[in-house]
PDB file of C-alpha atoms in Angstrom:
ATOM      1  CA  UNK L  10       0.000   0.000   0.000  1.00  0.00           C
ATOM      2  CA  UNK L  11       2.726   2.169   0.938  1.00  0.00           C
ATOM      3  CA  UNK L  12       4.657   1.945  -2.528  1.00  0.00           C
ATOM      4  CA  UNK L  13       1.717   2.318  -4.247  1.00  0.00           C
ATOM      5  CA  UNK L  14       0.946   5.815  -2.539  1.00  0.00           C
ATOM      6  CA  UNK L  15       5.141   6.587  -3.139  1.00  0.00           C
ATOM      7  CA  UNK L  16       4.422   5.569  -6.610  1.00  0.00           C
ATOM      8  CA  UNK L  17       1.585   7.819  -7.040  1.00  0.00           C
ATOM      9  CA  UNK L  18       3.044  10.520  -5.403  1.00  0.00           C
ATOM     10  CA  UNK L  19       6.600  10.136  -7.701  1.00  0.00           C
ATOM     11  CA  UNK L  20       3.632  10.364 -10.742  1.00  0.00           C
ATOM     12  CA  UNK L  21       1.947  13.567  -8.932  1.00  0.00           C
ATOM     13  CA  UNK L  22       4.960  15.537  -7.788  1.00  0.00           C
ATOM     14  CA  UNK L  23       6.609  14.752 -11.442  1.00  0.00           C
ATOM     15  CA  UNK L  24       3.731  15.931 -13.432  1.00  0.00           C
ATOM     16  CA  UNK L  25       3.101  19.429 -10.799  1.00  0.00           C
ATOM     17  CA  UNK L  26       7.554  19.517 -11.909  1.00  0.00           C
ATOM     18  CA  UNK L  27       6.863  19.616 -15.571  1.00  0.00           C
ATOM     19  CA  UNK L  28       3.727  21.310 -15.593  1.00  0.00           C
ATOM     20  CA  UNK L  29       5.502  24.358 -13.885  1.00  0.00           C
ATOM     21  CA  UNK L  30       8.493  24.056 -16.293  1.00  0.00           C
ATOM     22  CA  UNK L  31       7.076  23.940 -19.535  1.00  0.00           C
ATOM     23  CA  UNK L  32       4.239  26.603 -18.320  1.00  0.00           C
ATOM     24  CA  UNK L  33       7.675  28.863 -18.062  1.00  0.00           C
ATOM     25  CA  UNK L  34       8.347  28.063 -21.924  1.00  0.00           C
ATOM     26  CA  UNK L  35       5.002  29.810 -23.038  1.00  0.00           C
ATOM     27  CA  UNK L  36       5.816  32.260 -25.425  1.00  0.00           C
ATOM     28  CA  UNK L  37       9.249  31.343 -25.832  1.00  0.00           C
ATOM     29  CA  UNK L  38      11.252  30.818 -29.107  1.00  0.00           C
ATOM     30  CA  UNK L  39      13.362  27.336 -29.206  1.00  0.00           C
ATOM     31  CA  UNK L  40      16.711  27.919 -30.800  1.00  0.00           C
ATOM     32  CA  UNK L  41      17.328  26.244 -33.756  1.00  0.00           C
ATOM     33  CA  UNK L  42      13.439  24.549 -34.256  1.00  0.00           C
ATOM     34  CA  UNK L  43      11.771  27.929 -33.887  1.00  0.00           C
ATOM     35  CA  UNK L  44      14.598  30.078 -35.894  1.00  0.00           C
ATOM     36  CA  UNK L  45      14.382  27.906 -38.776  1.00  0.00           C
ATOM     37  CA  UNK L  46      10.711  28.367 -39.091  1.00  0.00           C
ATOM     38  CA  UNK L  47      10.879  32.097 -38.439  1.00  0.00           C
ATOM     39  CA  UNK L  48      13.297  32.560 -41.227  1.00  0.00           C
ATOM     40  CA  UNK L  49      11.667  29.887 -43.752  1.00  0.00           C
ATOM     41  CA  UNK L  50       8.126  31.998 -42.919  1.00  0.00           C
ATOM     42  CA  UNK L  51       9.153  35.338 -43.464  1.00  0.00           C
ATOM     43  CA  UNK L  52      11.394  34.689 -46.445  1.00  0.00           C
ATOM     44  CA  UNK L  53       8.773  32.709 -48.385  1.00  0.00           C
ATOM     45  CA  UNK L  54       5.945  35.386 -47.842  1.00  0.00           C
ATOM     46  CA  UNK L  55       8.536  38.184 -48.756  1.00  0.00           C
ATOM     47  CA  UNK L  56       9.905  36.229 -52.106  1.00  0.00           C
ATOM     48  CA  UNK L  57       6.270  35.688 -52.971  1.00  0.00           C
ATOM     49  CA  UNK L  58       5.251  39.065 -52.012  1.00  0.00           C
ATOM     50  CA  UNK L  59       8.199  40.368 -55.070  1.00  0.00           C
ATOM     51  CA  UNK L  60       6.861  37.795 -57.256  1.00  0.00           C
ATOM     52  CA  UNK L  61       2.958  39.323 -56.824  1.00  0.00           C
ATOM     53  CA  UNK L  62       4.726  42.728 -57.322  1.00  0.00           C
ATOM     54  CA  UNK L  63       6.510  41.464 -60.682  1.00  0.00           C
ATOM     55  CA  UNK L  64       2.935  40.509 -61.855  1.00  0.00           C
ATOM     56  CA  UNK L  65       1.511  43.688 -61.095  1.00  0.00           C
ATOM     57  CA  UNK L  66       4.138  45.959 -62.773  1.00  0.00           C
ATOM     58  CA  UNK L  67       3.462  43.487 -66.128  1.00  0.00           C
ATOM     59  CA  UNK L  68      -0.680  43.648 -65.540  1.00  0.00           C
ATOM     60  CA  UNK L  69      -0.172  47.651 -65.154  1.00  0.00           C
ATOM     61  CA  UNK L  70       2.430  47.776 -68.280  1.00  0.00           C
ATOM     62  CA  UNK L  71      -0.195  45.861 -70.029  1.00  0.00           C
ATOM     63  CA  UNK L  72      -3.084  48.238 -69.539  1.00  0.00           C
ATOM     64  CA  UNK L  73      -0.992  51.489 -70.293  1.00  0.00           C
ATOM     65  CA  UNK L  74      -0.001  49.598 -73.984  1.00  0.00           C
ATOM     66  CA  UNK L  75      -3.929  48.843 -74.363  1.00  0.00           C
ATOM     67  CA  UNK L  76      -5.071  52.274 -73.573  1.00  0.00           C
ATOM     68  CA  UNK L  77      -2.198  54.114 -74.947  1.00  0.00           C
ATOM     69  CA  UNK L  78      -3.270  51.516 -78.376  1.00  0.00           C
ATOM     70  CA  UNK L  79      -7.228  53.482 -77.809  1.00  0.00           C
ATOM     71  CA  UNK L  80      -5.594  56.935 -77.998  1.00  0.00           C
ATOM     72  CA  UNK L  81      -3.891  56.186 -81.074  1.00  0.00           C
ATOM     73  CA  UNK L  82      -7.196  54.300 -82.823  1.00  0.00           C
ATOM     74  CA  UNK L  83      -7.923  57.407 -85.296  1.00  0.00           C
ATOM     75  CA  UNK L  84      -4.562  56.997 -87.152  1.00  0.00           C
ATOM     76  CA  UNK L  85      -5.002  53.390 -87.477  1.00  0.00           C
ATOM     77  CA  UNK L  86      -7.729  50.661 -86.093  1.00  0.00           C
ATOM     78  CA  UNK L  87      -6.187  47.569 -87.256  1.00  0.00           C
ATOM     79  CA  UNK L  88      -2.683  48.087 -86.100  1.00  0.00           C
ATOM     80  CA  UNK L  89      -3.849  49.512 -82.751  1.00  0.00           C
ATOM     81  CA  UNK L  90      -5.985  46.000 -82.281  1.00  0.00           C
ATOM     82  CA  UNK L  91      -3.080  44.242 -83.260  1.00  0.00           C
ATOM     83  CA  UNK L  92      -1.599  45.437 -79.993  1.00  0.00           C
ATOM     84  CA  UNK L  93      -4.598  44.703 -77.658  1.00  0.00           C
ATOM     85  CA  UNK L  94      -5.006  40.977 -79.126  1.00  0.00           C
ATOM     86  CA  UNK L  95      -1.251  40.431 -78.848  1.00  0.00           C
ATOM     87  CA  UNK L  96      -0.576  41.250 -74.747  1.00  0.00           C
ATOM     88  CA  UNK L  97      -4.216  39.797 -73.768  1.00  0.00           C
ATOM     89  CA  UNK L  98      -2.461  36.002 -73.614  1.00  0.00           C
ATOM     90  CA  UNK L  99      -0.011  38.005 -71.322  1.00  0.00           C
ATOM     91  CA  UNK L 100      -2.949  39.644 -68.673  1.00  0.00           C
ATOM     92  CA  UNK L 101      -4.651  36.609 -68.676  1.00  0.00           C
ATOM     93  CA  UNK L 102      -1.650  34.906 -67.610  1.00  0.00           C
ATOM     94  CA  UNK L 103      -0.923  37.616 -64.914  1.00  0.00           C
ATOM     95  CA  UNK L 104      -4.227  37.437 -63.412  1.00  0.00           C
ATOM     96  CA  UNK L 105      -3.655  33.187 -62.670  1.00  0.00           C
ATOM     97  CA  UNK L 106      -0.466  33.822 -61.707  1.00  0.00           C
ATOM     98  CA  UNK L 107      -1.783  36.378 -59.750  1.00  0.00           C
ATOM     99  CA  UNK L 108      -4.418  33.991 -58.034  1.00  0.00           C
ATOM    100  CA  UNK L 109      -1.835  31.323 -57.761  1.00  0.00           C
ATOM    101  CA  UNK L 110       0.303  33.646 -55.375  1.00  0.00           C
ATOM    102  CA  UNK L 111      -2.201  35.453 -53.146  1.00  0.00           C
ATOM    103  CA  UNK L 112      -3.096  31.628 -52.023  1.00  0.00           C
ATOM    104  CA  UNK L 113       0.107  31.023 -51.770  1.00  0.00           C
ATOM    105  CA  UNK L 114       0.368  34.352 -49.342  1.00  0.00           C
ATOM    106  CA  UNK L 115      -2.639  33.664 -47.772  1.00  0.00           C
ATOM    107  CA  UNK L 116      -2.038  30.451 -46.638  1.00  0.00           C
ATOM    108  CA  UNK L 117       1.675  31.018 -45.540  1.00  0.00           C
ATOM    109  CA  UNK L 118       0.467  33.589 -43.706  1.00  0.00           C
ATOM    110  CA  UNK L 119      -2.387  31.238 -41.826  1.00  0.00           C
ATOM    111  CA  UNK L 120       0.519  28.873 -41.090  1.00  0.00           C
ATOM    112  CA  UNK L 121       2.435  31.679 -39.678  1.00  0.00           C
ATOM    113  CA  UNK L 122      -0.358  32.431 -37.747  1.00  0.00           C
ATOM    114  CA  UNK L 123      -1.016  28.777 -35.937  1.00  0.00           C
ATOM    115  CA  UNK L 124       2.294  28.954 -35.591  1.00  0.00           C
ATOM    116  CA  UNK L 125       3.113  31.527 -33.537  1.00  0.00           C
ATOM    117  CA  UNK L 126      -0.547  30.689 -31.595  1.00  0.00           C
ATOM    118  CA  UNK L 127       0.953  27.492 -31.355  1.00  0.00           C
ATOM    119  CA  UNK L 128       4.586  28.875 -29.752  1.00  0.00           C
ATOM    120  CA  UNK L 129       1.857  31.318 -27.166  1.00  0.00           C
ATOM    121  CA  UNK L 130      -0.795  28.743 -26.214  1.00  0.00           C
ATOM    122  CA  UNK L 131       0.439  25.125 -26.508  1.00  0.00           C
ATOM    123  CA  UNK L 132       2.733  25.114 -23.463  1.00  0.00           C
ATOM    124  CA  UNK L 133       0.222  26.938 -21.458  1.00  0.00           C
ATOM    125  CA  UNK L 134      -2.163  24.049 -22.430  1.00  0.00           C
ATOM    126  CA  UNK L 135       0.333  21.653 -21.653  1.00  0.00           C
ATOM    127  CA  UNK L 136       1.070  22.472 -18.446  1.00  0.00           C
ATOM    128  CA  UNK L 137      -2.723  22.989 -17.549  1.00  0.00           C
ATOM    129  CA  UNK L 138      -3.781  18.955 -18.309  1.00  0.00           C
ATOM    130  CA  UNK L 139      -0.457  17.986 -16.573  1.00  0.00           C
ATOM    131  CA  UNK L 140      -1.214  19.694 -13.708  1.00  0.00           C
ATOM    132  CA  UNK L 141      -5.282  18.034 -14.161  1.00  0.00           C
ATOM    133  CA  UNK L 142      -3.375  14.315 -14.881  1.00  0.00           C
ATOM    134  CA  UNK L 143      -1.131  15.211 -11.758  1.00  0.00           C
ATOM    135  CA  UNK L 144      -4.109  15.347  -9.415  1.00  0.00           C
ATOM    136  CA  UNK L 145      -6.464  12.627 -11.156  1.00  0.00           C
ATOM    137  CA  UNK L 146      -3.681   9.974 -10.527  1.00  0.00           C
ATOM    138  CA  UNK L 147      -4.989   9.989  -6.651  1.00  0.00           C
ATOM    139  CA  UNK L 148      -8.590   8.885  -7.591  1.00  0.00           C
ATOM    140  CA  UNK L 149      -9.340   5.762  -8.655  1.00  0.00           C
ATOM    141  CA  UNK L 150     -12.815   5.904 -10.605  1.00  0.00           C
ATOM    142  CA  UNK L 151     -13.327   4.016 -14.099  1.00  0.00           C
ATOM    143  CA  UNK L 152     -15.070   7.013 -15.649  1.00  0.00           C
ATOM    144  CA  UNK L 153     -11.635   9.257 -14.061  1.00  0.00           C
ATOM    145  CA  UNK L 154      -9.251   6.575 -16.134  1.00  0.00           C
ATOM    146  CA  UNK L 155     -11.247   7.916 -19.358  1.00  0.00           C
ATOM    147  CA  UNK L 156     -10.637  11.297 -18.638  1.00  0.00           C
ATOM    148  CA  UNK L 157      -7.342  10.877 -18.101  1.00  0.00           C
ATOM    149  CA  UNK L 158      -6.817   9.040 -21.473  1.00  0.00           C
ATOM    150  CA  UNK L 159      -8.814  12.017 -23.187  1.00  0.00           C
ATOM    151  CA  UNK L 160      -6.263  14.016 -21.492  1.00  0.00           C
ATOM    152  CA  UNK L 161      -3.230  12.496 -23.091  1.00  0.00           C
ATOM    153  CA  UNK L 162      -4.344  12.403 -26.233  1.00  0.00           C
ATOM    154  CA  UNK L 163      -5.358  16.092 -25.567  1.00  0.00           C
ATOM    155  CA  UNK L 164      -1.258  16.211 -24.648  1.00  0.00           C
ATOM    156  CA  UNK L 165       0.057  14.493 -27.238  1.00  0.00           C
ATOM    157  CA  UNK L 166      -1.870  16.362 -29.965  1.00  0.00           C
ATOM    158  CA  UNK L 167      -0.798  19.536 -28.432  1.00  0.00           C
ATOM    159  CA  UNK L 168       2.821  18.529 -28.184  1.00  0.00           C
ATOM    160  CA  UNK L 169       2.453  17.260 -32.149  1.00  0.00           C
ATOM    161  CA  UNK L 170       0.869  20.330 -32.903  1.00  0.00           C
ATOM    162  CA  UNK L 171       3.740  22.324 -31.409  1.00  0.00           C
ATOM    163  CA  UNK L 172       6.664  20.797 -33.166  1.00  0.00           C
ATOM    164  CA  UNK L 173       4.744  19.936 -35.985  1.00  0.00           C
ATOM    165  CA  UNK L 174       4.958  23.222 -38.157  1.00  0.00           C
ATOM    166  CA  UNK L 175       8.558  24.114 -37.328  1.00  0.00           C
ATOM    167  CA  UNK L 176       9.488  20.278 -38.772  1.00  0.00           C
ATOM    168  CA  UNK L 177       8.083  20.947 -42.021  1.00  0.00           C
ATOM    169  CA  UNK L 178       9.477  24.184 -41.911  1.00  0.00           C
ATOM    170  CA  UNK L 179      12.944  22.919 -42.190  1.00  0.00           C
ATOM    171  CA  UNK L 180      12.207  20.118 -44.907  1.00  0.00           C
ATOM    172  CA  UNK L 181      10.264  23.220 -46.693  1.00  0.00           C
ATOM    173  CA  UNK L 182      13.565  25.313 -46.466  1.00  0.00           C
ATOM    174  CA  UNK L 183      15.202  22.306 -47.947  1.00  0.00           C
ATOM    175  CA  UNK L 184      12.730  21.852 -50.638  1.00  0.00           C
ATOM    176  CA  UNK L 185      13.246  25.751 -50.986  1.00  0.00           C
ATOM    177  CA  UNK L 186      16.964  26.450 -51.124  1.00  0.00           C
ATOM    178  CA  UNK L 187      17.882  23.399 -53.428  1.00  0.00           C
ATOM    179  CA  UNK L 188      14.475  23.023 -56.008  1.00  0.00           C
ATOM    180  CA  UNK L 189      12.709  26.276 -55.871  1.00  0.00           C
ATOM    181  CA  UNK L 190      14.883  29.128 -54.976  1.00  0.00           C
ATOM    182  CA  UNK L 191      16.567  29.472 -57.904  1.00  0.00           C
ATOM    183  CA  UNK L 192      13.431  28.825 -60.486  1.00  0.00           C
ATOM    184  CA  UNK L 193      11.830  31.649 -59.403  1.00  0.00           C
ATOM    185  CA  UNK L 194      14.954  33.818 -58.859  1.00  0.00           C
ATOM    186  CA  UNK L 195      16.062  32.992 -62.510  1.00  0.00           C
ATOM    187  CA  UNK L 196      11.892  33.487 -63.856  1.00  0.00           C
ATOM    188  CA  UNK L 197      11.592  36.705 -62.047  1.00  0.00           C
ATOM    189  CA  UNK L 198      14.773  38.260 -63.789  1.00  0.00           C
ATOM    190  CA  UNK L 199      13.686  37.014 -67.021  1.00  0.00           C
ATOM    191  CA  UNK L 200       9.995  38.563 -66.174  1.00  0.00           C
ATOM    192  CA  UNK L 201      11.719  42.072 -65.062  1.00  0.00           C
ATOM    193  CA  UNK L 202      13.326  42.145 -68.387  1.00  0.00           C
ATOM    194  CA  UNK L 203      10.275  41.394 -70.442  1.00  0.00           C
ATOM    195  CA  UNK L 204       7.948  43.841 -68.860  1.00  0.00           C
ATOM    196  CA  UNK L 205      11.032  46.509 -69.640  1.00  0.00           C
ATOM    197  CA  UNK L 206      11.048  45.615 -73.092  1.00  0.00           C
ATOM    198  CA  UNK L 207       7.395  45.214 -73.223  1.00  0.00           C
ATOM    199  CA  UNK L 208       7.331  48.860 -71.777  1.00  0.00           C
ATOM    200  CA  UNK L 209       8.795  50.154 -75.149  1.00  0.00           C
ATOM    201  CA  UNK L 210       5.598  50.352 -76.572  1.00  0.00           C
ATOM    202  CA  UNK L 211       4.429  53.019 -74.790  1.00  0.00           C
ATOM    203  CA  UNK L 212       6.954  54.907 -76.810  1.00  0.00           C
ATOM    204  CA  UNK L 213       5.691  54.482 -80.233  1.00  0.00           C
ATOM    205  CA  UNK L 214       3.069  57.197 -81.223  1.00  0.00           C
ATOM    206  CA  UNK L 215       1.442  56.516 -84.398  1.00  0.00           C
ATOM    207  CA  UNK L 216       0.929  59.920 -87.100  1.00  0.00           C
ATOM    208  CA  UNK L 217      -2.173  61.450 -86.345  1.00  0.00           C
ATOM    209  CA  UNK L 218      -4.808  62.200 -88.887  1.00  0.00           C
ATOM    210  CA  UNK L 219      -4.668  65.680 -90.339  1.00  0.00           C
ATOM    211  CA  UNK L 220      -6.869  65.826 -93.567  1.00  0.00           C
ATOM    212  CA  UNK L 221      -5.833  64.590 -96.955  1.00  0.00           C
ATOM    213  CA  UNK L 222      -3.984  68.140 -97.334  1.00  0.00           C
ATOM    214  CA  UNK L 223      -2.020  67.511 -94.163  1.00  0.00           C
ATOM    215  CA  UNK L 224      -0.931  64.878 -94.179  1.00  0.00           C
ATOM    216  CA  UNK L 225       0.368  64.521 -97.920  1.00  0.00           C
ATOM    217  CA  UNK L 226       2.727  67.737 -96.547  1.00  0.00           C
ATOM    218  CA  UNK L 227       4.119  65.483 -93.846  1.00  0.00           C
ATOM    219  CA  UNK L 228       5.609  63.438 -96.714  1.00  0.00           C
ATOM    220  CA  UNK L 229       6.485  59.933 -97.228  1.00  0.00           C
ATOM    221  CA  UNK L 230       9.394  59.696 -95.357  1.00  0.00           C
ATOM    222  CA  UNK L 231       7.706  60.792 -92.023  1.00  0.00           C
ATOM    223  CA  UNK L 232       4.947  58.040 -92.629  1.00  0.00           C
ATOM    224  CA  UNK L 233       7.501  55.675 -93.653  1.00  0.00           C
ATOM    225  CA  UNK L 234       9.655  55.925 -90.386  1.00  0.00           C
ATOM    226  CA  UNK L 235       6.675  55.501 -87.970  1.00  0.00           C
ATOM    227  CA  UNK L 236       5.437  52.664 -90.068  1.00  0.00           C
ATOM    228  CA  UNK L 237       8.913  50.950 -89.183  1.00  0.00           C
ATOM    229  CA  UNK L 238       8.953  52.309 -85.867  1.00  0.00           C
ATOM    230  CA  UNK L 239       5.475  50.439 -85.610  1.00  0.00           C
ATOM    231  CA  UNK L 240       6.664  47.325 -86.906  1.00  0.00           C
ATOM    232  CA  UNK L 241       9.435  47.109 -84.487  1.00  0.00           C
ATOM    233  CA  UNK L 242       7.346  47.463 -81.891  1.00  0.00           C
ATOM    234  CA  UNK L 243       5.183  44.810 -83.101  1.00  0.00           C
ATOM    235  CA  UNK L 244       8.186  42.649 -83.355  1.00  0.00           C
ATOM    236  CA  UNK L 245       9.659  43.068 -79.758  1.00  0.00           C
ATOM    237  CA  UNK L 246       5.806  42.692 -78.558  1.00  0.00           C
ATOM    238  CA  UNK L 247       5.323  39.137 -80.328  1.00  0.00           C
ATOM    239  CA  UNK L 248       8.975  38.601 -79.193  1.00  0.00           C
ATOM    240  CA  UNK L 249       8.534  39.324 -75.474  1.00  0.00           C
ATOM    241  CA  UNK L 250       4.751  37.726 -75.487  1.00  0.00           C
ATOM    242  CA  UNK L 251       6.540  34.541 -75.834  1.00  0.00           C
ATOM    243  CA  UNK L 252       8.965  34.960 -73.215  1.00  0.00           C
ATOM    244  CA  UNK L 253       6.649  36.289 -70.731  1.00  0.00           C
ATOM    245  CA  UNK L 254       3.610  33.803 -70.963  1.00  0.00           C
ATOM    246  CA  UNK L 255       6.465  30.853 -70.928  1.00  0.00           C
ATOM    247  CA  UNK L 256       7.967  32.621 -67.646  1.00  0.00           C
ATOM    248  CA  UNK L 257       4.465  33.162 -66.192  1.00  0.00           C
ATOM    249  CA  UNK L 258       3.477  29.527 -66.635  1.00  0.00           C
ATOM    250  CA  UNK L 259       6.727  28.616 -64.778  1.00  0.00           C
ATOM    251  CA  UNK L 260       5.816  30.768 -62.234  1.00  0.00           C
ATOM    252  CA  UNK L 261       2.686  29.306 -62.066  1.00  0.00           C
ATOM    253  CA  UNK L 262       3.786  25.496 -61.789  1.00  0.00           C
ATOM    254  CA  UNK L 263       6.365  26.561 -59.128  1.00  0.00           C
ATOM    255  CA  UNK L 264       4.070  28.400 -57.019  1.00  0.00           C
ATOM    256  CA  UNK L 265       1.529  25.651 -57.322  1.00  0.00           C
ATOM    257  CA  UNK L 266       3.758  23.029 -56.245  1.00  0.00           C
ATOM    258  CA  UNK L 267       5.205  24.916 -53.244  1.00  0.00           C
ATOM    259  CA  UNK L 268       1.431  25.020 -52.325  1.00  0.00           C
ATOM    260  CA  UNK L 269       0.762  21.925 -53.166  1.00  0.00           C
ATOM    261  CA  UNK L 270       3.934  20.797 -51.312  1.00  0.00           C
ATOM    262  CA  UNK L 271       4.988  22.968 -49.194  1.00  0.00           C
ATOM    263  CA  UNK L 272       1.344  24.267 -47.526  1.00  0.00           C
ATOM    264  CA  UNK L 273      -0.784  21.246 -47.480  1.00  0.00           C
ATOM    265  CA  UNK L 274       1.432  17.725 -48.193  1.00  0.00           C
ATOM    266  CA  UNK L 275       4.260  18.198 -46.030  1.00  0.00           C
ATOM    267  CA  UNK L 276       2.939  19.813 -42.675  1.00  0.00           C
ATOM    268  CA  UNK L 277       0.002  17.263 -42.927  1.00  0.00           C
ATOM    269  CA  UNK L 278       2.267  14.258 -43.707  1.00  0.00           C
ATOM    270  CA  UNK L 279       4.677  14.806 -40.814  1.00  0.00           C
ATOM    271  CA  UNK L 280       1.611  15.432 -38.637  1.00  0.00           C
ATOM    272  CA  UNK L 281       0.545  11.626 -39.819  1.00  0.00           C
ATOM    273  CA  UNK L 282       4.523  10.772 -38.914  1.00  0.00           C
ATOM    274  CA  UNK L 283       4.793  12.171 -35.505  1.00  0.00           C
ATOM    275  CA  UNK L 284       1.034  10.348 -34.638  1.00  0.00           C
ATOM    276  CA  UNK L 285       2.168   7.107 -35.903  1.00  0.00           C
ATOM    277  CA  UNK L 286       5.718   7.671 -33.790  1.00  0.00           C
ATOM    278  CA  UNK L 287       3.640   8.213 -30.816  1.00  0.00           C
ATOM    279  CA  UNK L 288       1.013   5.147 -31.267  1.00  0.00           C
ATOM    280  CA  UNK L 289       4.123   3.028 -31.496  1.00  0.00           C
ATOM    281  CA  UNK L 290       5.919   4.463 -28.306  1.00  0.00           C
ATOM    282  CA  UNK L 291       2.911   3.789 -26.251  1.00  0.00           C
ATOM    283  CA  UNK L 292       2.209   0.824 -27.293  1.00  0.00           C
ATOM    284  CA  UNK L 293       5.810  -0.358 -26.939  1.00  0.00           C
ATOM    285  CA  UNK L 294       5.382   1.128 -23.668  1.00  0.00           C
ATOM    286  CA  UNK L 295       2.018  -0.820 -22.857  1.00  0.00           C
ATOM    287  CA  UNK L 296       3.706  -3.932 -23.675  1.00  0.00           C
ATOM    288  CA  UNK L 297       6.427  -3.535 -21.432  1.00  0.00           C
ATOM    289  CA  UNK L 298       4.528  -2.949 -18.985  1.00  0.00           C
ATOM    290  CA  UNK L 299       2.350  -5.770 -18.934  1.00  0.00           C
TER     291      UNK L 299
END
């Protein structure tokens, strides 16, 4: 009888121990876990926040060239068309990518969030069913035993759903610095460069109508010169509209599959990891006991 009461107290004064201790860890930052997935957080939401930005300059370079292709509509119809058919592809593009990217933002940013709920509130929780398991091991009621099984599972789950995130933080980093990284570095140079040669167009001004009179005085060589300035800038658009709808759809795949990946696969795969680690333990542990 004696032990037993020495055994229950070792069980009691143990779980008050740790309850106090990890209580003190609320809030706080572990070294290495919690670094890594601080860093692998902010830097994916910033490089994702300069991709979005890319696409914006492009949709807004876009929309000057198709108004700016309006103003010009009296000197010529068809060749100012020509324009507007030729960067659609491109905004249409732009706008997926676009989509593509905010969820991409969007649900970093949710993960953030759990995440640093999870560094505030899962100790605190923690602590609180220790200190409940530390007092239920003196009673001795069937119905108390199934509370205090709800309660560890309410433990482990809490304890899974601390380290859980900053795991697949650091296999995301992984994933990120030796797959991704440089895709999207290389895609958003070559998108930069597009959208400045793309931004040429705004330059070309087609010869505005003047009356028959008028415009035979302007001569042949003045119409002759914007017609070739026109063509060129037909040229570098069909050019560039290549380029940039090729880079936006690898933007788009990468993006997707750091989503994919990344956001949902990963974080919910190690979740199923760390369960199954945890079944096995205790039942190893059951098994050894009886």
């Amino acid at each position: 009888m004696n032990q037993k009461i020495k055994r229950t107290a070792t069980k009691s004064v143990t779980g008050v121990l740790l309850s106090i201790i990890i209580f003190s860890f609320s809030g706080v930052h572990l070294p290495v876990l919690d670094s890594t997935a601080d860093s692998y957080f902010k830097e994916s939401i910033t490089k994702a926040g300069v991709s979005y930005g890319v696409c914006r300059i492009i949709n807004a370079t876009v929309s000057v060239i198709k108004e700016s292709s309006l103003e010009v509509e009296p000197a010529g119809i068809g060749l100012s068309l020509a324009i507007g058919q030729i960067v659609d592809p491109i905004n249409d593009m732009v706008e997926r990518l676009s989509n593509v990217l905010v969820m991409s933002i969007t649900s970093l940013g949710v993960q953030e969030l759990v995440y640093e709920i999870s560094v505030t509130l899962v100790p605190s929780i923690m602590a609180v069913v220790l200190l409940l398991l530390s007092l239920l091991v003196w009673l001795e009621n069937d119905r108390l035993v199934k509370v205090q099984n709800v309660l560890i599972n309410i433990l482990i789950i809490a304890s899974i759903a601390r380290f859980c995130l900053p795991i697949s933080s650091i296999a995301n980093q992984f994933l990120q610095e030796h797959f991704f990284e440089d895709k999207i570095v290389k895609a958003n140079a070559e998108l930069a460069r597009g959208t400045v040669d793309l931004g040429q167009l705004n330059d070309v001004q087609l010869p505005k109508y003047d009356g028959i009179i008028g415009t035979i005085e302007n001569g042949t060589s003045y119409l002759k010169q914007k017609t070739i300035d026109f063509k060129k800038a037909i040229e570098i658009t069909i050019e560039n509209n290549g380029l940039i709808i090729e880079t936006l759809l690898r933007l788009t795949f990468l993006y997707l599959g750091i989503f994919i990946i990344q956001v949902l696969v990963l974080p919910l795969l190690i979740f199923w990891f760390m369960i199954k680690i945890v079944n096995i333990l205790f039942t190893s542990a059951a098994l050894t006991a009886v």
